[in-house]
Amino acid sequence: MSGAALLQVDGLTRRFGGLVAVDGVSFAVGEGEILGLLGPNGSGKTTVLNLISGALRHDAGQVALAGEAIHGLPPHRVARRGIARTFQLVRPLGSLTCRENVAAALAFGRRRVFGTGAAAEIEALLDRVGLGGRGDALPEALTYIDQKRLELARALALGPRLLLLDEWLAGLNPTELRQGIELVAALRAQGMAILMVEHVMDAIRSLCDRCVVMNAGRVIAQGTVEAALADPEVVRAYLGDDDA
Ligand SMILES: Nc1ncnc2c1ncn2[C@@H]1O[C@H](COP(=O)(O)OP(=O)(O)OP(=O)(O)O)[C@@H](O)[C@H]1O
Ligand SMILES: [Mg+2]
C-alpha cells in the first residue's frame, strides 16, 4: 500500500451462531487506492462490508477511518464519517424518481445538502454516473445497469472518502462492464478510495492496486493482484485449476 492508511481493519470478527463468518480479518486501504476484496461465495466478503459500514455489529476487532475508531457506530454515523456503500442487491427507493433518490441521499448525507442548493448537484451526480436526463424516471423503469448507476449516485451523494462496492460490476454485458470499469477508474482519478468486492477478473485486473482474498472467513492472501491470484491457496480455494 502506498501512502497513509485511510481505512484500517484489525482482527475483525463476526459470528452467526456457530459460524465464524469473518474470522480475524486485517487489512488496510490507502488514500486514493482501489483494494479488491475477493473470495468464493460465502467467504465473508459482504459481511466485512456490513461490519465496516455499521450494518452489522462486530464481535471482535477494530475498524478505523483516518485513525479514528468507527467500529460499533450505527450506519448513519459511519456514513457521516465518510464511508458510503452500494448493495449487492440494488435497493433504490422505488416510489421516488431517480432525482428524488439522489436528493434523499444528499439531504441525509454528511453534507446535508437540500433545497434549491441541491438541484445542480443532483443533476451533476446523475450525469457523473451516466444517468444524465433520466432524473424523472422511476427506478423500476431503469435497466439493470442504470439501477446500479443510480445506486452509485446515491452513494456518491454522501460525499464519501471511502466507497464500498459490493459486486457493483456483476451481471453487466461486455459494453456495460467497460463503461462501469471506466466509471470506477474515474472515481479513483478524482482521489476516492474504493474497497471493491468483485468476482469479475477483468475488472479486478484493470482496477485494483492490490487485493485481499478471503476463504471461509479468513484472509488467505493479500498483495498485488498478480501475486495474490498466483498464490497456491487462492488457486485451490477460489480460482480452481482451470484458471491457474
Ligand atoms: N445475517 C446472517 N445470518 C446468518 N448467516 C449469515 C448472515 N449473513 C451472512 N451469513 C453467512 O455468513 C457467511 C458469509 O456470507 P457473506 O454474505 O459475507 O459471503 P460473501 O463472501 O459475500 O458471498 P457471495 O460471494 O456469495 O456474495 C455465509 O455462510 C452466509 O451464509
Ligand atoms: Mg456477498
PDB file of N, CA and C in Angstrom, residues 5 22 25 27 92 110 136 161 175-176 189 194-195 212 229:
ATOM      1  N   ALA A   5      -2.725   4.908   5.661  1.00  0.00           N
ATOM      2  CA  ALA A   5      -3.955   4.123   5.607  1.00  0.00           C
ATOM      3  C   ALA A   5      -5.153   5.026   5.860  1.00  0.00           C
ATOM      4  N   VAL A  22     -16.689 -14.026   9.639  1.00  0.00           N
ATOM      5  CA  VAL A  22     -15.500 -13.186   9.459  1.00  0.00           C
ATOM      6  C   VAL A  22     -14.595 -13.459  10.654  1.00  0.00           C
ATOM      7  N   VAL A  25     -10.057 -10.796  10.508  1.00  0.00           N
ATOM      8  CA  VAL A  25      -9.638 -10.205   9.230  1.00  0.00           C
ATOM      9  C   VAL A  25      -8.931  -8.867   9.454  1.00  0.00           C
ATOM     10  N   PHE A  27      -6.724  -5.785   7.238  1.00  0.00           N
ATOM     11  CA  PHE A  27      -6.168  -5.208   6.007  1.00  0.00           C
ATOM     12  C   PHE A  27      -6.299  -3.702   6.108  1.00  0.00           C
ATOM     13  N   PRO A  92     -32.862   0.761  -4.583  1.00  0.00           N
ATOM     14  CA  PRO A  92     -33.303   2.154  -4.647  1.00  0.00           C
ATOM     15  C   PRO A  92     -34.631   2.314  -3.912  1.00  0.00           C
ATOM     16  N   ARG A 110     -23.517  13.330   4.938  1.00  0.00           N
ATOM     17  CA  ARG A 110     -22.781  14.118   5.914  1.00  0.00           C
ATOM     18  C   ARG A 110     -22.761  15.595   5.553  1.00  0.00           C
ATOM     19  N   ASP A 136     -36.244  12.063 -14.032  1.00  0.00           N
ATOM     20  CA  ASP A 136     -37.671  11.857 -13.750  1.00  0.00           C
ATOM     21  C   ASP A 136     -38.071  10.381 -13.752  1.00  0.00           C
ATOM     22  N   ARG A 161     -15.308   9.547   1.516  1.00  0.00           N
ATOM     23  CA  ARG A 161     -13.851   9.461   1.355  1.00  0.00           C
ATOM     24  C   ARG A 161     -13.492   8.046   0.933  1.00  0.00           C
ATOM     25  N   THR A 175     -20.171  -4.436 -22.926  1.00  0.00           N
ATOM     26  CA  THR A 175     -20.140  -2.981 -23.142  1.00  0.00           C
ATOM     27  C   THR A 175     -20.369  -2.241 -21.832  1.00  0.00           C
ATOM     28  N   GLU A 176     -21.369  -2.702 -21.087  1.00  0.00           N
ATOM     29  CA  GLU A 176     -21.674  -2.077 -19.800  1.00  0.00           C
ATOM     30  C   GLU A 176     -20.508  -2.234 -18.832  1.00  0.00           C
ATOM     31  N   ALA A 189      -9.468   8.396 -10.046  1.00  0.00           N
ATOM     32  CA  ALA A 189      -8.672   9.516 -10.581  1.00  0.00           C
ATOM     33  C   ALA A 189      -9.011  10.814  -9.862  1.00  0.00           C
ATOM     34  N   ILE A 194     -11.433   3.198  -2.748  1.00  0.00           N
ATOM     35  CA  ILE A 194     -12.521   2.250  -3.005  1.00  0.00           C
ATOM     36  C   ILE A 194     -12.138   0.857  -2.498  1.00  0.00           C
ATOM     37  N   LEU A 195     -13.046   0.262  -1.751  1.00  0.00           N
ATOM     38  CA  LEU A 195     -12.915  -1.143  -1.363  1.00  0.00           C
ATOM     39  C   LEU A 195     -13.971  -1.893  -2.169  1.00  0.00           C
ATOM     40  N   VAL A 212      -7.197  -8.399  -1.461  1.00  0.00           N
ATOM     41  CA  VAL A 212      -7.240  -9.273  -0.295  1.00  0.00           C
ATOM     42  C   VAL A 212      -8.141 -10.434  -0.695  1.00  0.00           C
ATOM     43  N   LEU A 229      -3.330 -13.638  -6.899  1.00  0.00           N
ATOM     44  CA  LEU A 229      -4.038 -14.607  -7.741  1.00  0.00           C
ATOM     45  C   LEU A 229      -3.157 -15.802  -8.097  1.00  0.00           C
TER      46      LEU A 229
END
